[in-house]
PDB file of C-alpha atoms in Angstrom:
ATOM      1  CA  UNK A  86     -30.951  -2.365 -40.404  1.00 45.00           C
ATOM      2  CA  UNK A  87     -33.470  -4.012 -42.304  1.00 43.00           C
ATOM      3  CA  UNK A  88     -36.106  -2.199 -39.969  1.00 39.00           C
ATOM      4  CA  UNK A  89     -34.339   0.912 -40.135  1.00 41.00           C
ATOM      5  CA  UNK A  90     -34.155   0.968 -44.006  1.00 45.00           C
ATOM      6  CA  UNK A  91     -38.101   0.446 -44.440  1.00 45.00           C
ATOM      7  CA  UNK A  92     -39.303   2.888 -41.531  1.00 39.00           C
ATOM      8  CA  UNK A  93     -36.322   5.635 -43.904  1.00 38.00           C
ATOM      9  CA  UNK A  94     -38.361   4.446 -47.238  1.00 46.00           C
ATOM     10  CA  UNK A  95     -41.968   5.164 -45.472  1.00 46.00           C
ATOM     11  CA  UNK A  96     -40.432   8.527 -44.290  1.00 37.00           C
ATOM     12  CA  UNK A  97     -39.405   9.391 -47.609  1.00 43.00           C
ATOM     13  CA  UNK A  98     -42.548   8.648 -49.502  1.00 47.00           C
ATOM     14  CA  UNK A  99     -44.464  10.487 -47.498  1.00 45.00           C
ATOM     15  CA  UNK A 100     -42.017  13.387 -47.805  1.00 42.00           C
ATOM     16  CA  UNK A 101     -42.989  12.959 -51.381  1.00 47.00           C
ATOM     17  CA  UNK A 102     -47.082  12.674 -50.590  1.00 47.00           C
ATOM     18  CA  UNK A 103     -46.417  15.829 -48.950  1.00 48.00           C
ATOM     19  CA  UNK A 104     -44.025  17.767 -51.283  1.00 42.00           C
ATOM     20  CA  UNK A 105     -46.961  16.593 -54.040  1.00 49.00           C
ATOM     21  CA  UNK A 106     -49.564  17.866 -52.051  1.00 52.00           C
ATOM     22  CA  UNK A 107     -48.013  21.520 -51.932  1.00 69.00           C
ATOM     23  CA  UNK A 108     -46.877  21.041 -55.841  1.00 84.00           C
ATOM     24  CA  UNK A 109     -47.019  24.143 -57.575  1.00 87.00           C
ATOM     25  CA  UNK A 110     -48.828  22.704 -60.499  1.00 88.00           C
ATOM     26  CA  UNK A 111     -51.202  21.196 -58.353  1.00 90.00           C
ATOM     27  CA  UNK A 112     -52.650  24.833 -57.138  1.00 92.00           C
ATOM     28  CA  UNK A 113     -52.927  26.204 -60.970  1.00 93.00           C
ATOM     29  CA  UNK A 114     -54.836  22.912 -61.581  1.00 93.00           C
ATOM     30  CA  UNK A 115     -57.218  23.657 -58.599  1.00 93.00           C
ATOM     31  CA  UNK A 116     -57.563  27.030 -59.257  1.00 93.00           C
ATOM     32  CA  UNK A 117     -57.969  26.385 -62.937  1.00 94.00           C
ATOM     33  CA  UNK A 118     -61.362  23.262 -61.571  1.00 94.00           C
ATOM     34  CA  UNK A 119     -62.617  26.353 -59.513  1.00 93.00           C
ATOM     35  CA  UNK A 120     -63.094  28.415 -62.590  1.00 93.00           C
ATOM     36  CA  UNK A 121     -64.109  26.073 -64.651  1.00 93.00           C
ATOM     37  CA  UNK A 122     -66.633  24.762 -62.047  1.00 90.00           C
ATOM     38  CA  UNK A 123     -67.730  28.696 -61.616  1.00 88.00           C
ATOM     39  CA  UNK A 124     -68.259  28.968 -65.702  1.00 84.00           C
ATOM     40  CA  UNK A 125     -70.755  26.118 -65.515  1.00 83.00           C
ATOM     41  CA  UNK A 126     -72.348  26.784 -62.465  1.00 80.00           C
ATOM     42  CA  UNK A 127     -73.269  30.453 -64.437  1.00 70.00           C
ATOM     43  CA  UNK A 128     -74.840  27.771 -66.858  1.00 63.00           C
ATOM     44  CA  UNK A 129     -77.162  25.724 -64.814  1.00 62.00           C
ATOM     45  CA  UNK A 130     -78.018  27.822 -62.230  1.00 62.00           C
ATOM     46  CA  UNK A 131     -81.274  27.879 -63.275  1.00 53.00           C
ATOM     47  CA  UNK A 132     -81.773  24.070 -63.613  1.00 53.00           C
ATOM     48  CA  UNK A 133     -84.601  24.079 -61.452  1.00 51.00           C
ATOM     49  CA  UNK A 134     -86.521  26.014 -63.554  1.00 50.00           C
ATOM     50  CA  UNK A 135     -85.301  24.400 -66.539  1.00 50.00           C
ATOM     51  CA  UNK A 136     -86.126  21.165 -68.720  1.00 52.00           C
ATOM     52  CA  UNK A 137     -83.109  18.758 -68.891  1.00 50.00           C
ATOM     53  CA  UNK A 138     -83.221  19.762 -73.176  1.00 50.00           C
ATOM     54  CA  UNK A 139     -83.250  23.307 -72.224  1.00 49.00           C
ATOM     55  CA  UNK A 140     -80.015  22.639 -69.569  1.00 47.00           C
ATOM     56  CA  UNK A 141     -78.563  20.633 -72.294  1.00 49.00           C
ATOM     57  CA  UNK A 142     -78.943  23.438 -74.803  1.00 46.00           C
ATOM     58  CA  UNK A 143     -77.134  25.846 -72.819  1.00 46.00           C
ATOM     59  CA  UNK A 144     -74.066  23.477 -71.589  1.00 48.00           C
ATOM     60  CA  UNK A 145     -73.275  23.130 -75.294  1.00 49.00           C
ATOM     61  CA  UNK A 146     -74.062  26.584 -75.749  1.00 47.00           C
ATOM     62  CA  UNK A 147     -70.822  27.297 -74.124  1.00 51.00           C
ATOM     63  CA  UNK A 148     -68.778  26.103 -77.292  1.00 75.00           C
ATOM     64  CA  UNK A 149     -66.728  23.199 -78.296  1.00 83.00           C
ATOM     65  CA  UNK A 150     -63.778  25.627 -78.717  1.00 87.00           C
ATOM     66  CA  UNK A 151     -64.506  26.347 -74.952  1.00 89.00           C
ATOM     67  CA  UNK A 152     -64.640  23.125 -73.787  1.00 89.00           C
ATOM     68  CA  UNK A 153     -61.604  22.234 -75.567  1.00 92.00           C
ATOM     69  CA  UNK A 154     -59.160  24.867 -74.291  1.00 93.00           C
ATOM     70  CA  UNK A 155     -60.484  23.585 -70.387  1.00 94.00           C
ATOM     71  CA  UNK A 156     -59.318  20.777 -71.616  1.00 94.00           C
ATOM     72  CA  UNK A 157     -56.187  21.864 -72.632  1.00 94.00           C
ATOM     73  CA  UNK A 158     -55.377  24.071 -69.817  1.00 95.00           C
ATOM     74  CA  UNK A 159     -55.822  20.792 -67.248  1.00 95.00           C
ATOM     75  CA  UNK A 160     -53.889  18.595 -69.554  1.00 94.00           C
ATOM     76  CA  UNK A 161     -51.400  20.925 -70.013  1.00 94.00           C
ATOM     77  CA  UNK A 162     -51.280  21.348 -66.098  1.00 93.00           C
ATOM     78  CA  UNK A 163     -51.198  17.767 -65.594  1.00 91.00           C
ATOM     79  CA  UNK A 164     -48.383  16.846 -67.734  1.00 91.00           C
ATOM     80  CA  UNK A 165     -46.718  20.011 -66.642  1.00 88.00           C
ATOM     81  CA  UNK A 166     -42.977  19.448 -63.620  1.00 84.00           C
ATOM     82  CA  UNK A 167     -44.237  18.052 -60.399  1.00 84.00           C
ATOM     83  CA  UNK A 168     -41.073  18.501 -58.644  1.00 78.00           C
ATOM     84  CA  UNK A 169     -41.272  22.650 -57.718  1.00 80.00           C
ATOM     85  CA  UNK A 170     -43.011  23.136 -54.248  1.00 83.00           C
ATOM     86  CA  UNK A 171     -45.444  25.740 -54.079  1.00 82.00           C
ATOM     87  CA  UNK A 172     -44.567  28.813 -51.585  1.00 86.00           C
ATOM     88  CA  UNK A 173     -47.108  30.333 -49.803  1.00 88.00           C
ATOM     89  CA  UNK A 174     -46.705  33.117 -51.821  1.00 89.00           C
ATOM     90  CA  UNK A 175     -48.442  31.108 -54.749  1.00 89.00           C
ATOM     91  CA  UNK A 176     -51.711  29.763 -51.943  1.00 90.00           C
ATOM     92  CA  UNK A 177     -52.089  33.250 -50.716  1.00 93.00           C
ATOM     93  CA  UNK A 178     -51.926  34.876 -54.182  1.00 93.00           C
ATOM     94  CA  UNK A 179     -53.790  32.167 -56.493  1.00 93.00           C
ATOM     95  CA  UNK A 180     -56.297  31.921 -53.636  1.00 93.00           C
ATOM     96  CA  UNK A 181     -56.788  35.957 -54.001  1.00 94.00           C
ATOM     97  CA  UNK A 182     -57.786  35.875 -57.193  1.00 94.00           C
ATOM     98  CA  UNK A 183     -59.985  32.853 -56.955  1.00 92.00           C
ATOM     99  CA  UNK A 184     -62.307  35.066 -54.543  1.00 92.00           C
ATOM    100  CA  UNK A 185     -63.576  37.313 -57.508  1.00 91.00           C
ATOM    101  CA  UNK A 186     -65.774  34.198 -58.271  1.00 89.00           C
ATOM    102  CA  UNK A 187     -68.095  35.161 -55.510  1.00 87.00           C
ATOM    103  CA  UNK A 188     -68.578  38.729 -56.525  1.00 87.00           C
ATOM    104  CA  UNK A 189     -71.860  38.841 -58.362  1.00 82.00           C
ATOM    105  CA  UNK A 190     -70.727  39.845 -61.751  1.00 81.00           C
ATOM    106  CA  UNK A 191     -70.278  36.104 -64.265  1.00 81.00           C
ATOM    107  CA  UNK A 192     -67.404  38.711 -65.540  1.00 87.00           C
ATOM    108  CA  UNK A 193     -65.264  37.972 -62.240  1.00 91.00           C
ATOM    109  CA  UNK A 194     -64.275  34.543 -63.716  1.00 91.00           C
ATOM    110  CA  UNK A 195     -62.542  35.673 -66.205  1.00 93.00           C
ATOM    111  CA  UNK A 196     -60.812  38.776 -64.546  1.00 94.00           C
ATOM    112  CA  UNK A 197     -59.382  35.961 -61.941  1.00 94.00           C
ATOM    113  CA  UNK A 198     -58.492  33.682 -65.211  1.00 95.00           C
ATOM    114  CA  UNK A 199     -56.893  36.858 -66.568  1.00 95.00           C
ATOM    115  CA  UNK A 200     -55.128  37.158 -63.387  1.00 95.00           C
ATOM    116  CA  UNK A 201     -53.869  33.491 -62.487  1.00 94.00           C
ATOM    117  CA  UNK A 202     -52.414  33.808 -66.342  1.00 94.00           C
ATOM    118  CA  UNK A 203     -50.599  36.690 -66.114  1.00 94.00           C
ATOM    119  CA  UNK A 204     -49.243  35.237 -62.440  1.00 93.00           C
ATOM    120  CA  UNK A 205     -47.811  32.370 -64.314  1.00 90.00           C
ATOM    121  CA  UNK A 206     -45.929  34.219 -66.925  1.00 89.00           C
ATOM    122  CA  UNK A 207     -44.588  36.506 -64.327  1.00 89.00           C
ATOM    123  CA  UNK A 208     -43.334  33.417 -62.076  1.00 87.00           C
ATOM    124  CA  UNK A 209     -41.924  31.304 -65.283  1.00 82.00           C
ATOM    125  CA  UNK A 210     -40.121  28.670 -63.546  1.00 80.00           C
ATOM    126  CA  UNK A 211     -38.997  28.049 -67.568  1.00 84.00           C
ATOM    127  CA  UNK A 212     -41.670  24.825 -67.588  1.00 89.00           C
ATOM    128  CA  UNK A 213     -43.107  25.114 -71.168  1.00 90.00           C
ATOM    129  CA  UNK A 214     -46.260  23.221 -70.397  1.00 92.00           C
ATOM    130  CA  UNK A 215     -46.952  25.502 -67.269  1.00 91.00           C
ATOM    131  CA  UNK A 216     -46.400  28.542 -69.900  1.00 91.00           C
ATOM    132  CA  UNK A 217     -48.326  26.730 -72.639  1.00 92.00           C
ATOM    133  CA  UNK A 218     -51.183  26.850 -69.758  1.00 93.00           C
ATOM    134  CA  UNK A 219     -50.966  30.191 -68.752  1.00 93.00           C
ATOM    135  CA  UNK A 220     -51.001  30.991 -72.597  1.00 94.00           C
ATOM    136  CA  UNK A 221     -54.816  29.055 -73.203  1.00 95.00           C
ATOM    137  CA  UNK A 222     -55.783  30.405 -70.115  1.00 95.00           C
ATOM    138  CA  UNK A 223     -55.228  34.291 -71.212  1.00 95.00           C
ATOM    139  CA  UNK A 224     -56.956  33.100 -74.646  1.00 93.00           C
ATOM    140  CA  UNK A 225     -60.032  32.400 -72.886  1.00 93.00           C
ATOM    141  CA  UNK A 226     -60.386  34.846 -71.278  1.00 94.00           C
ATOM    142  CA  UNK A 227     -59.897  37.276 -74.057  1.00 92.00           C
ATOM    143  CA  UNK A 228     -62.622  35.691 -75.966  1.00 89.00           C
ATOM    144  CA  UNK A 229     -64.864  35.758 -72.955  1.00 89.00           C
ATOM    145  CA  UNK A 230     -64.096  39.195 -72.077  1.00 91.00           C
ATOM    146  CA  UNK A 231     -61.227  41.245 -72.870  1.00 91.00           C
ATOM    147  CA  UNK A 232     -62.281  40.514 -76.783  1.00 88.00           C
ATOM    148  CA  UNK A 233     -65.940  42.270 -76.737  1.00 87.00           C
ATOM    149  CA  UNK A 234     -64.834  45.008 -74.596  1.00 89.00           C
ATOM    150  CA  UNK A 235     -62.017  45.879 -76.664  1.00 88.00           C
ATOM    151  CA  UNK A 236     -64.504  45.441 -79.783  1.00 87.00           C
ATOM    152  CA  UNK A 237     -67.241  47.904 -78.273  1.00 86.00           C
ATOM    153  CA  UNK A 238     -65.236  50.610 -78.379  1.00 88.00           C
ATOM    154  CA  UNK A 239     -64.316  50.698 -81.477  1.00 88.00           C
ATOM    155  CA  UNK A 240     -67.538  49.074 -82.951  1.00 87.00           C
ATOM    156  CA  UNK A 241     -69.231  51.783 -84.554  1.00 87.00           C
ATOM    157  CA  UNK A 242     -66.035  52.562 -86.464  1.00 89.00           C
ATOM    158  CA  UNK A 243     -65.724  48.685 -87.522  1.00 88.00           C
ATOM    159  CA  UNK A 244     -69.326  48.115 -88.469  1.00 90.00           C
ATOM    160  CA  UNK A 245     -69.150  51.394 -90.553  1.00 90.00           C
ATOM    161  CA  UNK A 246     -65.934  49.965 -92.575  1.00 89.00           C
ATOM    162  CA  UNK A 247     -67.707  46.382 -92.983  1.00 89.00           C
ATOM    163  CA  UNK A 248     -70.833  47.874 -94.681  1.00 89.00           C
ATOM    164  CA  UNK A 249     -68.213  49.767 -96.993  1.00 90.00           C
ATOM    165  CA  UNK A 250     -66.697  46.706 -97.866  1.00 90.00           C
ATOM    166  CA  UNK A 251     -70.076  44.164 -97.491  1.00 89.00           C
ATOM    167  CA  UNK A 252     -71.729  47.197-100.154  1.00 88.00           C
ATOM    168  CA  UNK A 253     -69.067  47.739-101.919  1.00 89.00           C
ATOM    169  CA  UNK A 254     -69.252  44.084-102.747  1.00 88.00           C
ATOM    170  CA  UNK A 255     -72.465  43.889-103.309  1.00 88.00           C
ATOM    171  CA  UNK A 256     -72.430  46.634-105.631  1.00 88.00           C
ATOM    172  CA  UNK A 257     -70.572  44.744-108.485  1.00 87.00           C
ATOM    173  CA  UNK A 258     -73.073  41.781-108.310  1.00 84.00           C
ATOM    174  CA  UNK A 259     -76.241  44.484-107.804  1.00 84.00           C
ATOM    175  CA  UNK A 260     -75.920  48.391-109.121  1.00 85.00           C
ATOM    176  CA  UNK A 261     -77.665  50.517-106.993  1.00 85.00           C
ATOM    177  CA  UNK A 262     -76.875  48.805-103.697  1.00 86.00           C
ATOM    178  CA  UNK A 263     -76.263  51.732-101.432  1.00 87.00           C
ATOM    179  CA  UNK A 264     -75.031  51.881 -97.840  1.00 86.00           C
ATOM    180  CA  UNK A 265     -74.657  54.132 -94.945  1.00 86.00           C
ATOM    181  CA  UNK A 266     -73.373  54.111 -91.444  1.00 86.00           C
ATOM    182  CA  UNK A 267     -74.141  50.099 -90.716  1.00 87.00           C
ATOM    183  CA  UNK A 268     -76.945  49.872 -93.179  1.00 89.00           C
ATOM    184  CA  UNK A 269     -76.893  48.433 -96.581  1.00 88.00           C
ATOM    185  CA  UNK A 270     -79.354  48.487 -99.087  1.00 89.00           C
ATOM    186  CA  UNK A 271     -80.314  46.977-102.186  1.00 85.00           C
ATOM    187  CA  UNK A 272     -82.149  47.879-105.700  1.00 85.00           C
ATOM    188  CA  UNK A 273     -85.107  45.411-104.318  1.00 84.00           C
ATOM    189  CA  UNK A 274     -85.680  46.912-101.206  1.00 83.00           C
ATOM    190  CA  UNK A 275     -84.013  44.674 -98.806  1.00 86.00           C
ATOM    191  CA  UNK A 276     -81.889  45.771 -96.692  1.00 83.00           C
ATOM    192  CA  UNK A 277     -79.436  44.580 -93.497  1.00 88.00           C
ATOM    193  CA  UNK A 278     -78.159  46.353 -90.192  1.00 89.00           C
ATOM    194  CA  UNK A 279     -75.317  45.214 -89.516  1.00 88.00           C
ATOM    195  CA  UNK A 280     -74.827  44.839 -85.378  1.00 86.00           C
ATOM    196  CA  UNK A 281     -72.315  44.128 -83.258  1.00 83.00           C
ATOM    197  CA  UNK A 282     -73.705  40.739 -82.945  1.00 81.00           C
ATOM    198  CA  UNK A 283     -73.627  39.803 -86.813  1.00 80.00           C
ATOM    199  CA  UNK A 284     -70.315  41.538 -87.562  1.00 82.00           C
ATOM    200  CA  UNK A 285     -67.641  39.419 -89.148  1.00 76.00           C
ATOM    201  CA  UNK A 286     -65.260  40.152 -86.595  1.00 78.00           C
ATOM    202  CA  UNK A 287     -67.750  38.545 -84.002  1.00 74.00           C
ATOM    203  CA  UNK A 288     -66.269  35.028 -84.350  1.00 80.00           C
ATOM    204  CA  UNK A 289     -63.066  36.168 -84.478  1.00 86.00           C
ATOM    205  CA  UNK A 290     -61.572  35.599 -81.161  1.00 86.00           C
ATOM    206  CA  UNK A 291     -63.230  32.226 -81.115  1.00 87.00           C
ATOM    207  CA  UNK A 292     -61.517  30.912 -84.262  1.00 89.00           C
ATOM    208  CA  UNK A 293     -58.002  32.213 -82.406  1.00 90.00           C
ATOM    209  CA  UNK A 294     -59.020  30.383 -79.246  1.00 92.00           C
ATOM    210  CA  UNK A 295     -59.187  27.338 -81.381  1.00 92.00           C
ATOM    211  CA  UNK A 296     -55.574  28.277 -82.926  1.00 93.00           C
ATOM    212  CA  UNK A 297     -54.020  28.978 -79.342  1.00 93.00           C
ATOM    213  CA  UNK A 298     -55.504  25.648 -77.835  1.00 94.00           C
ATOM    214  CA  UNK A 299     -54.707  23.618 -80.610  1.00 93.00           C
ATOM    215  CA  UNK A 300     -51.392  24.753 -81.246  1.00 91.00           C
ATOM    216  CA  UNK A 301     -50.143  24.873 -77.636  1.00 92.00           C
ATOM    217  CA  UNK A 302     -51.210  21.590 -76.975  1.00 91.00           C
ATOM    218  CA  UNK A 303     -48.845  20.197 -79.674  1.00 88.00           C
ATOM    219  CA  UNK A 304     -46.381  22.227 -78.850  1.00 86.00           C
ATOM    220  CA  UNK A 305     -45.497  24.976 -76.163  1.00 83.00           C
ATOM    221  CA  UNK A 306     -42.397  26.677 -78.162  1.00 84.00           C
ATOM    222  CA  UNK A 307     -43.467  29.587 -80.367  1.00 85.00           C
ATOM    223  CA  UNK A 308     -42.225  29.207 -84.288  1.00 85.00           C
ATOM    224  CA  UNK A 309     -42.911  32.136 -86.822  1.00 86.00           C
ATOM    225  CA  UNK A 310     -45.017  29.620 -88.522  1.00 87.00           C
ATOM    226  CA  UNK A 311     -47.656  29.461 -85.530  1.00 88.00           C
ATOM    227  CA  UNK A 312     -48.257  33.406 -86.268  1.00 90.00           C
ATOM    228  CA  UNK A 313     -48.632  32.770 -89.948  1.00 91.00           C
ATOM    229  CA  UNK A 314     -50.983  30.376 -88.912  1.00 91.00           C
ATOM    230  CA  UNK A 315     -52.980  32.832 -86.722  1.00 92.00           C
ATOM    231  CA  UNK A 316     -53.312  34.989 -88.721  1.00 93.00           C
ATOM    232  CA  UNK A 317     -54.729  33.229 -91.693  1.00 94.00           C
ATOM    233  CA  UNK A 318     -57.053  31.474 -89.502  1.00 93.00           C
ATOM    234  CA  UNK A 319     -58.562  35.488 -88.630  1.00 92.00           C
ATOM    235  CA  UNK A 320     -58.333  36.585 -92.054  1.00 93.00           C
ATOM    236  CA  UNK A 321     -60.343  33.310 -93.230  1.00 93.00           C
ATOM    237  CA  UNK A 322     -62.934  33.579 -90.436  1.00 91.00           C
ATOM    238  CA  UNK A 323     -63.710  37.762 -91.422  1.00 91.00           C
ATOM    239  CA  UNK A 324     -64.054  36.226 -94.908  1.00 92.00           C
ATOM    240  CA  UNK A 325     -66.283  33.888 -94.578  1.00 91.00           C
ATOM    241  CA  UNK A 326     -68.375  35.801 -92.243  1.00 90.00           C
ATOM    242  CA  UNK A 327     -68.278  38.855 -95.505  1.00 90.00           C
ATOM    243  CA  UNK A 328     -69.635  36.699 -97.837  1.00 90.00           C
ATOM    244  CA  UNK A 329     -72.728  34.777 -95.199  1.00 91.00           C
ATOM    245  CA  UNK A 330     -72.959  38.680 -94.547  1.00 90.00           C
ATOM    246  CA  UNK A 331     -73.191  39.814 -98.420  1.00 90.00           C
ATOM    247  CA  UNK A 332     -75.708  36.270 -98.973  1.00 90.00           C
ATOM    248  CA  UNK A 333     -78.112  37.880 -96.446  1.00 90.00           C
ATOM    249  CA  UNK A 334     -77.973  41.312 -97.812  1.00 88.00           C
ATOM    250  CA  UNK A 335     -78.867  40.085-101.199  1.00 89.00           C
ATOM    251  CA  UNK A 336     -82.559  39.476-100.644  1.00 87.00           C
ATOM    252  CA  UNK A 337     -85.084  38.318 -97.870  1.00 89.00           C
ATOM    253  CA  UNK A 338     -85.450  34.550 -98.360  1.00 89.00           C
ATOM    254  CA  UNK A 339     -81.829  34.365 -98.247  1.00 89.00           C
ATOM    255  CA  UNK A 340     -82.028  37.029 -95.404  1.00 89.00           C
ATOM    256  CA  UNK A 341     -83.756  34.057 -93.605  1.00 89.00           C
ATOM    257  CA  UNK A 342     -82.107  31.007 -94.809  1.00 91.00           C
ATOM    258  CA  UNK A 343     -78.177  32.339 -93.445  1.00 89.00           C
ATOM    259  CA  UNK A 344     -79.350  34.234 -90.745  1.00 86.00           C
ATOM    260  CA  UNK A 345     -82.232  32.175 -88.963  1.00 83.00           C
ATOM    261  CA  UNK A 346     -82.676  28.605 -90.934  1.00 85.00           C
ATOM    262  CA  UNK A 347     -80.901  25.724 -91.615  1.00 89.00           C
ATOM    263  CA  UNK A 348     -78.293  27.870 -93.302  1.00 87.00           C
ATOM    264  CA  UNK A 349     -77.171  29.654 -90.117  1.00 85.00           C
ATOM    265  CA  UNK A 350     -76.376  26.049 -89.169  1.00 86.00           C
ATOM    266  CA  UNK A 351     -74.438  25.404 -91.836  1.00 89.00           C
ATOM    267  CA  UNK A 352     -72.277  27.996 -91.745  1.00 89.00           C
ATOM    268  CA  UNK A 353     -71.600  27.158 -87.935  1.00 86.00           C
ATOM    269  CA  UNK A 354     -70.476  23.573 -88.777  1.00 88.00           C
ATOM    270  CA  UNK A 355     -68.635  24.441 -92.064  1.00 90.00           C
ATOM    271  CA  UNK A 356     -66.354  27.376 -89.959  1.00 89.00           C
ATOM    272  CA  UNK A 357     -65.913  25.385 -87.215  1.00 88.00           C
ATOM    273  CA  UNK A 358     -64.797  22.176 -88.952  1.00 91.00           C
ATOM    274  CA  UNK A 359     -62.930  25.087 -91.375  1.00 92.00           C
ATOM    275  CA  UNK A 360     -60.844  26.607 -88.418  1.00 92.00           C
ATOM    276  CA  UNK A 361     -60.359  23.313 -86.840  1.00 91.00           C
ATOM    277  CA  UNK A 362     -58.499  21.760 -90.141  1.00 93.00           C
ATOM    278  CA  UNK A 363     -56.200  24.788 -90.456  1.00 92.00           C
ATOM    279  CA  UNK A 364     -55.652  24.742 -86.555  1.00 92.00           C
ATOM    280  CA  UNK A 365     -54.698  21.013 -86.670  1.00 91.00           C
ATOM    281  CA  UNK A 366     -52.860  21.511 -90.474  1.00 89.00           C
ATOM    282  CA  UNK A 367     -50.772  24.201 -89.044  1.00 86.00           C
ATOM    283  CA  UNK A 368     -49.386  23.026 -85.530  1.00 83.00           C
ATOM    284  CA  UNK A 369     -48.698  19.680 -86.945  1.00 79.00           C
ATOM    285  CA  UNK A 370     -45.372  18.389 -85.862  1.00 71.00           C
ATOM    286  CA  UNK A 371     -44.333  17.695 -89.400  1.00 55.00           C
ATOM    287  CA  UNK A 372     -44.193  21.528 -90.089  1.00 46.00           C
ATOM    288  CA  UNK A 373     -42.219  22.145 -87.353  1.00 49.00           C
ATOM    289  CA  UNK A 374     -38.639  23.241 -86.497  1.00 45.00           C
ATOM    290  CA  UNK A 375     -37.010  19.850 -84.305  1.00 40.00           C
TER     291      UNK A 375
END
């Protein structure tokens, strides 16, 4: 019996082995290391060419807030119900969308992230950390690429309303600013463009991936509080980009200092570590409903 008993418990744990193998979670979380993988590849690919500062330069150049949802999507996978089996209608579909990696356009990554995302909210199996996933996932990818292709087509609109505000501003402090269209003006001569690139809304869906990440990683359950949240995290990122906006309209050296010297560094730091604060202030668990 004795023999019978250990050959059942060997049986049995490699049922398991194999029922983990074919986990459902476990095919997100490949599928999630193939993007991921893909994004950096897109970085280095031209390491040959490149000095190792240069390669450096452009891995960080993807963005802490990047790296951080990755991070939160895998933990969030990780920690996420082992027990449901994948059916091969989750291989054959999640492998699907894994192929636009290999088309040539970088863009594919994130219409297969886009895709996997919306997958998972369609086949909730009610697992809040498989949703809470899904959720970074789609945040990425909106800041990657859904974000500045929604923004271009309304940009010339929202570039002409910023100068109206940014000059409107700026008249108070200086009479005779002036501005048209996306250009501003001042009594000394100076003037700014304002471009897609360098409009306050540029940042935007960065500081909400930061928001998303941080707050579904605390918790997966949506509270009223998490959309207050949001949405002074946006407000306070257009505002601060106004006024580094308004401080280079207001005369060349400054011109230089915000947009291209050590102040263009500062601002980075001081709106990252700003966005961070109220991201980690406002999903704390103290605020929250239990």
């Amino acid at each position: 019996m004795s023999f019978i008993d250990t050959a059942a418990e060997r049986i049995s744990g490699r049922a398991k082995q194999r029922g983990r193998a074919l986990s459902r979670r476990d095919i997100f979380i490949w599928a999630a290391a193939i993007l991921f993988l893909n994004q950096l590849f897109g970085v280095v690919k031209e390491m040959p060419a490149a000095s190792l500062e240069v390669l450096v330069s452009d891995l960080l150049a993807v963005g802490i807030f990047q790296y951080l949802a990755w991070y939160a999507v895998f933990r969030l996978l990780g920690s996420s119900d082992l027990a449901p089996a994948a059916k091969w209608r989750d291989f054959l579909i999640i492998a699907a969308l894994c192929l636009f990696v290999f088309l040539p356009s970088s863009r594919m990554i994130w219409v297969a992230a886009s895709g996997i995302a919306i997958y998972l909210f369609l086949t909730d199996t009610g697992d809040p950390k498989l949703r809470g996933a899904g959720i970074v996932l789609a945040a990425l990818s909106v800041q990657e690429l859904w974000g500045p292709l929604s923004f271009n087509l309304v940009a010339d609109h929202v570039l002409r309303a910023e100068a109206a505000v940014i000059g409107t501003m700026l008249e108070v402090a200086q009479p005779g600013t002036v501005w048209q269209d996306n250009a501003i003006r001042g009594p000394n001569g100076h003037g700014v463009v304002i471009i897609a690139g360098c409009s306050s809304f540029h940042n935007l869906s960065l500081a909400l991936l930061c928001w998303v990440t941080i707050s579904r990683l605390r918790c997966q359950t949506w509270q009223v509080r998490d959309f207050l949240i949001g949405s002074a995290i946006g407000t306070t990122m257009i505002l601060l980009n106004l006024v580094r906006i308004c401080l280079m309209a207001w005369n060349t050296d400054l011109y230089h200092y915000w947009h291209e010297g050590i102040g263009s560094e500062i601002f980075a730091i001081g709106a990252s570590l700003t966005i961070l604060l109220m991201s980690l202030y406002g999903s704390r668990p103290a605020g929250r409903l239990t």
